[in-house]
Short mmCIF file of C-alpha atoms in Angstrom, two decimals:
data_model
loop_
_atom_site.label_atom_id
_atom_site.label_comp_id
_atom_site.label_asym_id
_atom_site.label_seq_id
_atom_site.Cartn_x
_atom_site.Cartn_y
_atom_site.Cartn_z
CA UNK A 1 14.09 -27.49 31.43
CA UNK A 2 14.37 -26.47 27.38
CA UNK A 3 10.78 -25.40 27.65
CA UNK A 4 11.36 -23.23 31.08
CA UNK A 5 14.24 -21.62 29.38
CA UNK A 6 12.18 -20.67 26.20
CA UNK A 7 8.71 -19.53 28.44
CA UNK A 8 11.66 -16.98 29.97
CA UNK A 9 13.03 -15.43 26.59
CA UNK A 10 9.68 -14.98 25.61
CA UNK A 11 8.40 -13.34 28.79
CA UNK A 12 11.26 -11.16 28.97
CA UNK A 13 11.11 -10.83 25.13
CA UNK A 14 6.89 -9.31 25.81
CA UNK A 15 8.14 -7.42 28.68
CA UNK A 16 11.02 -5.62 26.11
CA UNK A 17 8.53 -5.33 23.02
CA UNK A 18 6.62 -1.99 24.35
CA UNK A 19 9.90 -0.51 25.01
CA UNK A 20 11.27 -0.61 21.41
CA UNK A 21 9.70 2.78 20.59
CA UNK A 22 10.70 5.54 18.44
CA UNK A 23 13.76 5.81 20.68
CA UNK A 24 15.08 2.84 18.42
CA UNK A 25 15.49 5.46 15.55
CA UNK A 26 15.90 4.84 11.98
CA UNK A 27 18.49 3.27 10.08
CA UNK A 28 19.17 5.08 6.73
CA UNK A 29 21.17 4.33 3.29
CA UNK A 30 23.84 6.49 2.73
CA UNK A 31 24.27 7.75 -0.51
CA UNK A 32 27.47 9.30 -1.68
CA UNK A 33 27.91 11.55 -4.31
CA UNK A 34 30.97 13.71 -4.53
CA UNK A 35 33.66 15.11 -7.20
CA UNK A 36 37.25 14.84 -6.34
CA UNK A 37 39.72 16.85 -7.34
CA UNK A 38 43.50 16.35 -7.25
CA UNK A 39 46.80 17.35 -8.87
CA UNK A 40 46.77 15.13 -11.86
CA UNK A 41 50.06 16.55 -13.47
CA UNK A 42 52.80 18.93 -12.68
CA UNK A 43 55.47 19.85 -15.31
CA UNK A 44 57.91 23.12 -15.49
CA UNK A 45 59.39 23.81 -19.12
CA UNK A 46 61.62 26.50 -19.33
CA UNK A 47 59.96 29.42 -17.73
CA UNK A 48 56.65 27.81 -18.06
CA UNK A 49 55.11 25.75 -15.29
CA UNK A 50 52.40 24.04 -16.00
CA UNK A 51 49.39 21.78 -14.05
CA UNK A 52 46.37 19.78 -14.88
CA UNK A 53 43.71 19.19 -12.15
CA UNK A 54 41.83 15.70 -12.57
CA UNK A 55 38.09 15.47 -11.35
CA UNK A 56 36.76 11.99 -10.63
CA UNK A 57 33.51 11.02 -9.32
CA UNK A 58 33.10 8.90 -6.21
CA UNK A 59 29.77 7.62 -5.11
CA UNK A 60 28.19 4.69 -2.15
CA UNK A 61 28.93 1.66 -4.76
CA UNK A 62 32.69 2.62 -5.46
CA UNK A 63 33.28 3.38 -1.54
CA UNK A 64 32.05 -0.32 -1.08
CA UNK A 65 33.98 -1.76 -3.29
CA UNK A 66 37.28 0.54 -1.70
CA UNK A 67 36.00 -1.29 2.02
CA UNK A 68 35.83 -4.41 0.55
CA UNK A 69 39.16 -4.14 -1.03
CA UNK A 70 40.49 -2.97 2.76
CA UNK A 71 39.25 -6.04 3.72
CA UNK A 72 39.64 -8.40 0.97
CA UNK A 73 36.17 -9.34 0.80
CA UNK A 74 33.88 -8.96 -2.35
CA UNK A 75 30.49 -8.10 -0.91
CA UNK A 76 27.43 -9.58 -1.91
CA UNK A 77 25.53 -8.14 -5.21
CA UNK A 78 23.16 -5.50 -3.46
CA UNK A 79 25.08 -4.87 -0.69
CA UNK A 80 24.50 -1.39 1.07
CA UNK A 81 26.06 1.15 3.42
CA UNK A 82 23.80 2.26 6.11
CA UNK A 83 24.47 4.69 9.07
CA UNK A 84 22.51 4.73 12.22
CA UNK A 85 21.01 7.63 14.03
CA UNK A 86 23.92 7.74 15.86
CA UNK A 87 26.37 7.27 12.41
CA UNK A 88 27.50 4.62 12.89
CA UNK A 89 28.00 2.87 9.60
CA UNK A 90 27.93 -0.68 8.47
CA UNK A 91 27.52 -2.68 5.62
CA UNK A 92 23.81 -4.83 4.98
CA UNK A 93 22.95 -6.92 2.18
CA UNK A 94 20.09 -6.67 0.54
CA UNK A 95 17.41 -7.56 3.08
CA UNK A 96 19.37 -5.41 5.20
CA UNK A 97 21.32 -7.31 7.25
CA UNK A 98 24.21 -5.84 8.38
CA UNK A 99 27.56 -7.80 7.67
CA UNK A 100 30.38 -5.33 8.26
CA UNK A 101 31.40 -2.78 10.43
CA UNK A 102 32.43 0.06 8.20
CA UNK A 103 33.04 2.05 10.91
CA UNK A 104 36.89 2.32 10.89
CA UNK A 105 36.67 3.59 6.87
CA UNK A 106 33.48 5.29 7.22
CA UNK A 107 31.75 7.58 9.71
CA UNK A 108 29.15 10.00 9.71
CA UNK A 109 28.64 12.74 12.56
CA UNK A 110 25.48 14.07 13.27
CA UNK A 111 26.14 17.57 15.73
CA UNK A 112 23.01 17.32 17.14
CA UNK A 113 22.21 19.44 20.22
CA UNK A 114 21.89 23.16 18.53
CA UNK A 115 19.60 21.79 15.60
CA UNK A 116 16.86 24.48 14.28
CA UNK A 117 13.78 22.65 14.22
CA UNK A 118 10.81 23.71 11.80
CA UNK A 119 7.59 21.95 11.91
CA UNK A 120 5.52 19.59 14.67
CA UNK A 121 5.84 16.85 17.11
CA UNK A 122 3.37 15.63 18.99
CA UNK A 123 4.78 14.25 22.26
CA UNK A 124 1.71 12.12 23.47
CA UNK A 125 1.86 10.21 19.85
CA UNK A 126 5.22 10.47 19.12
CA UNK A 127 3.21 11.78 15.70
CA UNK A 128 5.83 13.84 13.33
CA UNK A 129 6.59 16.22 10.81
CA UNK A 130 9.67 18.00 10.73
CA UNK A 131 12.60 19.43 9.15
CA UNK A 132 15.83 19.72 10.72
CA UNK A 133 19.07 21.72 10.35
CA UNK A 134 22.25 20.62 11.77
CA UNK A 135 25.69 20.07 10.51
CA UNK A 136 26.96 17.06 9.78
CA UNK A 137 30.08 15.09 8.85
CA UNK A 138 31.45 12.83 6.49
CA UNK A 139 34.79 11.02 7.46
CA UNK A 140 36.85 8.79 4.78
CA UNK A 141 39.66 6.44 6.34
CA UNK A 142 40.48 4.21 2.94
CA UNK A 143 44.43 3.59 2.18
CA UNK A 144 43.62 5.51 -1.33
CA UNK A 145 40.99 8.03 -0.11
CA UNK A 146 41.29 10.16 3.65
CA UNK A 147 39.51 13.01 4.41
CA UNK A 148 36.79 14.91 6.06
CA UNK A 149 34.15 16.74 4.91
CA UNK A 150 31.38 18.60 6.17
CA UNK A 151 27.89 20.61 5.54
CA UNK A 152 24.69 20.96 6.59
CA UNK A 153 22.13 18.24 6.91
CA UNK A 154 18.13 18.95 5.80
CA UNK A 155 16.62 16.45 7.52
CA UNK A 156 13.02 15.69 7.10
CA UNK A 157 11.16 13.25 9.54
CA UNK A 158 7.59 12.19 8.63
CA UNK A 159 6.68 9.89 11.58
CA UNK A 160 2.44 8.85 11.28
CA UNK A 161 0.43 8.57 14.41
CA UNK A 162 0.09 5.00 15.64
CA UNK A 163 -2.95 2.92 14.03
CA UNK A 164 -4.81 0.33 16.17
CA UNK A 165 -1.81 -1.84 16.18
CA UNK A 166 0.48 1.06 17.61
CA UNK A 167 2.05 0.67 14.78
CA UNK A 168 3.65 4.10 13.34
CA UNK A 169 5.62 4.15 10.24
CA UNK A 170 8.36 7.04 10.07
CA UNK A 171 10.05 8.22 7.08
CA UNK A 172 13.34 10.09 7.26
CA UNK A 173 15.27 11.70 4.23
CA UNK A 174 18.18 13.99 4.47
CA UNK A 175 20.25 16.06 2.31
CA UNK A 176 23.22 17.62 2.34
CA UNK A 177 25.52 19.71 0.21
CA UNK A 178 29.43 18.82 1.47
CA UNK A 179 32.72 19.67 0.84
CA UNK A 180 36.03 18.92 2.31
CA UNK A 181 39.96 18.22 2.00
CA UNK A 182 41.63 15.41 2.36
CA UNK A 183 44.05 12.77 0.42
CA UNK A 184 43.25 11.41 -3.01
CA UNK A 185 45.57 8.46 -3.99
CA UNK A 186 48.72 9.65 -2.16
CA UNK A 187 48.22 13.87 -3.00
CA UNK A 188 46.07 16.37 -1.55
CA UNK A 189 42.74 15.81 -2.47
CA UNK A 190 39.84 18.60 -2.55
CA UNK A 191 36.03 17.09 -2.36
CA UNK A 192 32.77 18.66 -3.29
CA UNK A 193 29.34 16.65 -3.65
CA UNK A 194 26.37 15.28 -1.98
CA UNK A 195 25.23 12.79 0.82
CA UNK A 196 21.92 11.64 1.21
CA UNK A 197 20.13 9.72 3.69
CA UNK A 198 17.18 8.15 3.29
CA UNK A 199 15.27 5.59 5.57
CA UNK A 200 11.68 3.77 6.29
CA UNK A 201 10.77 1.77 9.22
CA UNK A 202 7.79 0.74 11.27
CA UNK A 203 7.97 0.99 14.48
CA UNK A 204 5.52 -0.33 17.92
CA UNK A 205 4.73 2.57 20.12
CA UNK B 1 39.33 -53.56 19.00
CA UNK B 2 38.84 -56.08 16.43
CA UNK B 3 36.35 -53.27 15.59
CA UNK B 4 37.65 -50.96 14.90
CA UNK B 5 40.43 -52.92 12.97
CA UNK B 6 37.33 -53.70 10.59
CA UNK B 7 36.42 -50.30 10.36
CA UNK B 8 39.90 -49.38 8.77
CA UNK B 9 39.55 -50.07 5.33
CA UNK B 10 35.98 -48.75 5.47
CA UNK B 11 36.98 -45.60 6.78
CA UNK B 12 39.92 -45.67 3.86
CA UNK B 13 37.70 -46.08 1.28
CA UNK B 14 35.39 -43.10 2.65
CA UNK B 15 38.42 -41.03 2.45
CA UNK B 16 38.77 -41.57 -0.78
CA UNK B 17 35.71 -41.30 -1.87
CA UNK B 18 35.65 -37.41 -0.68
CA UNK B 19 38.97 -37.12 -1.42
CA UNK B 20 37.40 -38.03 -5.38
CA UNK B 21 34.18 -36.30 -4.68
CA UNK B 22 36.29 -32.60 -3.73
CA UNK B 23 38.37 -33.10 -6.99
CA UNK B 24 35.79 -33.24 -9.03
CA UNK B 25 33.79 -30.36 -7.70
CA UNK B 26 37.32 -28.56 -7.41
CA UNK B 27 37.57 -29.03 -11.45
CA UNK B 28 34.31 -28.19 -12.14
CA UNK B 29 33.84 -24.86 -10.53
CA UNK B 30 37.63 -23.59 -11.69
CA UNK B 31 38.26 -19.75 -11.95
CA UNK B 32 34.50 -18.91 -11.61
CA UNK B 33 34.79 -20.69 -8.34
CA UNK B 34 37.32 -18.21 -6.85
CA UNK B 35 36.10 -16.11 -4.01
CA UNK B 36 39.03 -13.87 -3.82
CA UNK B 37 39.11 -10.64 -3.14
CA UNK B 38 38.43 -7.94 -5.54
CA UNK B 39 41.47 -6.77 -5.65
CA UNK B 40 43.13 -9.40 -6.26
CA UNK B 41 40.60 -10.59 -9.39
CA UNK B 42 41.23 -6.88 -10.96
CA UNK B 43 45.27 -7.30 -10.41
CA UNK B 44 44.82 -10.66 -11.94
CA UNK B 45 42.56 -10.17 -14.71
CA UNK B 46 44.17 -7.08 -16.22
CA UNK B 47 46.66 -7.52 -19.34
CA UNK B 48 50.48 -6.41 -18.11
CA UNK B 49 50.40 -2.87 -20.14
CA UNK B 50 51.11 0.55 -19.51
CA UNK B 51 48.30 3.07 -20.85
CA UNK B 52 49.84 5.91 -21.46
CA UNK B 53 46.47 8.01 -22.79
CA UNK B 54 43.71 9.15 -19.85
CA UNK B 55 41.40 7.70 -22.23
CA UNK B 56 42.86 4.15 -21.62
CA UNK B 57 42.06 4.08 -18.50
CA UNK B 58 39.85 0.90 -17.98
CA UNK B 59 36.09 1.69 -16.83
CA UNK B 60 35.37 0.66 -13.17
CA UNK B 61 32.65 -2.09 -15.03
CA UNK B 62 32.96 -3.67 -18.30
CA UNK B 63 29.84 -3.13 -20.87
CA UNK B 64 26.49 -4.27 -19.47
CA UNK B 65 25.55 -6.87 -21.99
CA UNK B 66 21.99 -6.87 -22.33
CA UNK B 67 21.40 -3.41 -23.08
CA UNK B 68 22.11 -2.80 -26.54
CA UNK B 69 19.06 -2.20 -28.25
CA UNK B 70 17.25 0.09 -25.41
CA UNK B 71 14.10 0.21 -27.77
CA UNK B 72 13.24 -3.13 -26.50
CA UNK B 73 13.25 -2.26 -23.04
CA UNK B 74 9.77 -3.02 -21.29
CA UNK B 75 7.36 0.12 -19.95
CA UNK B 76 7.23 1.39 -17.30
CA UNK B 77 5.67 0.35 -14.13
CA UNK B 78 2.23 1.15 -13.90
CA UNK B 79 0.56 2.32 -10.70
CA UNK B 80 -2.30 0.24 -10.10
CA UNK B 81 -4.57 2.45 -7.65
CA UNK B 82 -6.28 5.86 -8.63
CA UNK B 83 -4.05 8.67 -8.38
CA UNK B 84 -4.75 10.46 -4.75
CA UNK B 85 -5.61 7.74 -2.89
CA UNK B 86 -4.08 6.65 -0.29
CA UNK B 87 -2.49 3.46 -2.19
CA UNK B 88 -1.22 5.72 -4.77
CA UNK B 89 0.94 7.40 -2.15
CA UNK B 90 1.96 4.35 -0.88
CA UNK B 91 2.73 2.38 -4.03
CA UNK B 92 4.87 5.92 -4.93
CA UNK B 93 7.23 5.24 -1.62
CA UNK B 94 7.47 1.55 -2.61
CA UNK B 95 8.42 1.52 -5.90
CA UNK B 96 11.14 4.56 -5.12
CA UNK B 97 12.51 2.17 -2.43
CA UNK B 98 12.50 -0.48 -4.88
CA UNK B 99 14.91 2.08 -7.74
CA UNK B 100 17.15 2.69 -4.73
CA UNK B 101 17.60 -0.65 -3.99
CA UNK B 102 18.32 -1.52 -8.00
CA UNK B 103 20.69 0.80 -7.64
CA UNK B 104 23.20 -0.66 -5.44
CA UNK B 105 23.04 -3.78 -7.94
CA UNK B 106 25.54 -4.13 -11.07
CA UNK B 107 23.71 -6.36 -13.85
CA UNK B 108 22.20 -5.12 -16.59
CA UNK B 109 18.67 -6.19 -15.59
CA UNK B 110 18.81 -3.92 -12.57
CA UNK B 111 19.67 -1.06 -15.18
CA UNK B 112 17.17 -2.19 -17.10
CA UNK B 113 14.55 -1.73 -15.06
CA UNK B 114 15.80 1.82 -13.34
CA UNK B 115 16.11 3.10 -16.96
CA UNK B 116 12.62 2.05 -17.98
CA UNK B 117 11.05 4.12 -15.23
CA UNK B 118 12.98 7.01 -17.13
CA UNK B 119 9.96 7.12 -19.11
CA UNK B 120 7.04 6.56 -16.24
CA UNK B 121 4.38 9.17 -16.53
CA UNK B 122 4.74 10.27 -12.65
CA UNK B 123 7.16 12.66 -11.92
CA UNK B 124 8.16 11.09 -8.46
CA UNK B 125 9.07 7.88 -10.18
CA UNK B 126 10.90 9.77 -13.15
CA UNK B 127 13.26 11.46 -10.35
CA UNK B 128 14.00 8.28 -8.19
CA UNK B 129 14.79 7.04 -11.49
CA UNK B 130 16.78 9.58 -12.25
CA UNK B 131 18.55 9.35 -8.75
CA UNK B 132 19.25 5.69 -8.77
CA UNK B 133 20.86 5.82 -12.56
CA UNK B 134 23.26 8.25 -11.50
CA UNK B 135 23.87 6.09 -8.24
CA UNK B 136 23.94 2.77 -10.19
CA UNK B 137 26.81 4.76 -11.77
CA UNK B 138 26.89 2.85 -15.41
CA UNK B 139 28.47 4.65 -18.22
CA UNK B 140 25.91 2.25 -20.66
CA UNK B 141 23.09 4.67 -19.22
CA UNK B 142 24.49 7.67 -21.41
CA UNK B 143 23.33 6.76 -24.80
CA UNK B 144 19.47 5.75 -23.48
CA UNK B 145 20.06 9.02 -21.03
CA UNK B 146 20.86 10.80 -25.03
CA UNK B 147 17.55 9.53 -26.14
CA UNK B 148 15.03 10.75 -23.46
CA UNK B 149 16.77 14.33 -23.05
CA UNK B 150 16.15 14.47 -27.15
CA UNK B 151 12.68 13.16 -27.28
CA UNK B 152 11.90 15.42 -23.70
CA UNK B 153 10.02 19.17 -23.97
CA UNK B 154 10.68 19.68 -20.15
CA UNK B 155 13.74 22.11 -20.17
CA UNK B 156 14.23 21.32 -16.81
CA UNK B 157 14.61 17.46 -17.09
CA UNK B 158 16.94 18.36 -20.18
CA UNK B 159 19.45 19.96 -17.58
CA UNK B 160 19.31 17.03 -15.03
CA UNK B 161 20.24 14.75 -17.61
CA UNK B 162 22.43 16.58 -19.35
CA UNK B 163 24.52 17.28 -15.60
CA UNK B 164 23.80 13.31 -15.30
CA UNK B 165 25.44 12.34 -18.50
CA UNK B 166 28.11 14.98 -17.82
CA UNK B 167 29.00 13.12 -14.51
CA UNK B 168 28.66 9.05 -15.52
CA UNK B 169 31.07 11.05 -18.13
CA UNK B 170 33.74 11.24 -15.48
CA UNK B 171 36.46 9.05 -15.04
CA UNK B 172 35.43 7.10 -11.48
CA UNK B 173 38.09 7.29 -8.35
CA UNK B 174 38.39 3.26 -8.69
CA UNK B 175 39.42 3.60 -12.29
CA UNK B 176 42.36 6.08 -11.49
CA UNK B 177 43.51 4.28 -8.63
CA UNK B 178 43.76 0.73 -11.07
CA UNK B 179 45.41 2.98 -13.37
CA UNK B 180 47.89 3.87 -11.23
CA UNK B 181 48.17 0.93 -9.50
CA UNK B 182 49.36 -0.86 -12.78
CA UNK B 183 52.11 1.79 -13.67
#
């Protein structure tokens, strides 16, 4: 009966394998890079009133350290955030398993659908080279950190035509410049920096 | 049932035997054996003060011991295939996927090795490098960083490192929030 049951998942497991395709899209590392900038001090003296401004960096590492701390989990050494092509994003280790949902403190948004598309795509291969233009956007739900930003994301696809196997390895990076507004430890908070995606995968046509 | 009766005191004395056995492994691994949050190791391990200066503000990581004397770090990586070839390109996309994975680590031998490719003689693999120091995020990068932007001709790499050392610079988000966390 054990051995029927396996013969199954493995037929139905052939009859799946062509269908994982390009369609499966590419998992990518998110890397964070941004400048905060908040109301560090406030002070009126006599008829003088006077501010200071403080500017601290945030990047991936500290953001997983802030979603660990929601959680009260220390992740693994290595750990990553990753987003899917549909941004969803999630925490892997460092073979790339995922291990967290990072969803609720972390999202990306891809507004895909009015994208200006520069370069080819073969359709019979699924063969690819591209860059992309959208906008995207960055969402921050931490108990120290909220806010949104946005900008445009340069996304460029290398995808290679399959080789005997069907194999096709694609290679996606993006890049975007972002800014946004939003709450830094309790005060208004003003963001300016960088995201970057980058990805590899092979794939079975 | 007469049995189990005579299983009793075996079971008792297997009981205690654990019982012994989780003691002893409970003393052995002590503090370092914690696998609290870390949070709650940073509220604990901090001394009860109230800096007063910015400049007491406690870095997001201590030191990186390892890295003092940065002449002794090992060369670079070297590519093993001709440059062109197909190989090349691909050993180029490895090793890059490699730094970015270093990156995301925190010990000094991750460091190590990101900053040593500082110094590679491709200009794809000085960049990653480049990219995954400033995402590994380690103020102990700055002094090495010092040294390659004095011995460098390239006016252009000058300016990335000197915006890179301007940024590990920065006080981190994490450190202000533990700052004002402990007043």
């Amino acid at each position: 009966m054990k051995s029927n049951s396996l013969k199954l998942i493995l037929s139905a497991g052939l009859f799946l394998l062509p269908a994982m395709s390009l369609q499966a899209g590419l998992d990518t590392v998110l890397k964070v890079e941004l400048n905060c900038y908040f109301q560090a001090k406030t002070s009126l003296s006599g008829n003088i009133d006077a501010g200071k401004v403080g500017n601290v960096r945030l990047n991936s590492k500290q953001l997983l350290t802030l979603i660990g701390r929601e959680r009260g989990i220390r992740f693994p050494y290595g750990s990553q955030l990753k987003v899917t092509d549909v941004g969803y994003v999630y925490v892997a280790d460092s073979n790339g398993n995922s291990i967290l949902d990072a969803s609720p403190y972390v999202q990306v948004t891809f507004f895909k659908g009015k994208e200006l598309l520069n370069g080819k795509i073969n359709i019979a291969n699924g063969k690819e080279d591209t860059r992309t233009y959208y906008q995207l956007a960055l969402r921050l739900n931490l108990t120290t950190l909220k806010g949104t930003l946005r900008g445009i994301g340069i996304e460029d696809l290398i995808v290679t035509a399959p080789d005997r196997d069907g194999i096709q390895i694609a290679r996606g990076n993006t890049d975007s410049t972002v800014n946004g507004k939003g709450i830094v430890n309790g005060g208004t908070g003003y963001f300016d920096g960088r995201i970057n995606l980058k990805g590899r995968s092979a794939v079975i046509r | 049932m007469g049995i189990a009766r005579a299983r009793i005191p075996l079971l008792a004395a297997g009981t205690a035997v654990l019982l012994l056995a989780g003691i002893l492994v409970y003393q052995r691994s002590g503090p370092a054996g914690n696998t609290s949050s870390a949070a709650e190791q940073t509220s604990t391990s901090k001394p009860p003060v109230r800096p007063d200066k910015r400049a007491s503000i406690p870095h997001e990581r201590a030191s990186i011991p390892g890295l003092q004397n940065l002449s002794e770090l090992p060369a670079p990586v070297e590519p093993p295939h001709p440059p062109g070839s197909p190989d090349h390109r691909e050993w180029i996309d490895k090793r890059i996927t490699e730094l970015d994975a270093l990156a995301w680590f925190d010990d000094s031998g991750s460091l190590g090795k990101i900053l040593t490719e500082l110094r590679n003689p491709l200009p794809e693999i000085r960049t990653a490098a480049l990219e995954a120091t400033r995402e590994f995020g380690s103020r102990d990068a700055i002094p090495y960083l010092e040294a390659i932007s004095k011995s460098s001709a390239d006016p252009l790499e000058q300016k990335a490192l000197g915006e890179l050392i301007e940024f590990l610079n920065l006080p981190t988000l994490l450190e202000i929030s533990d700052h004002d966390a402990i007043e």
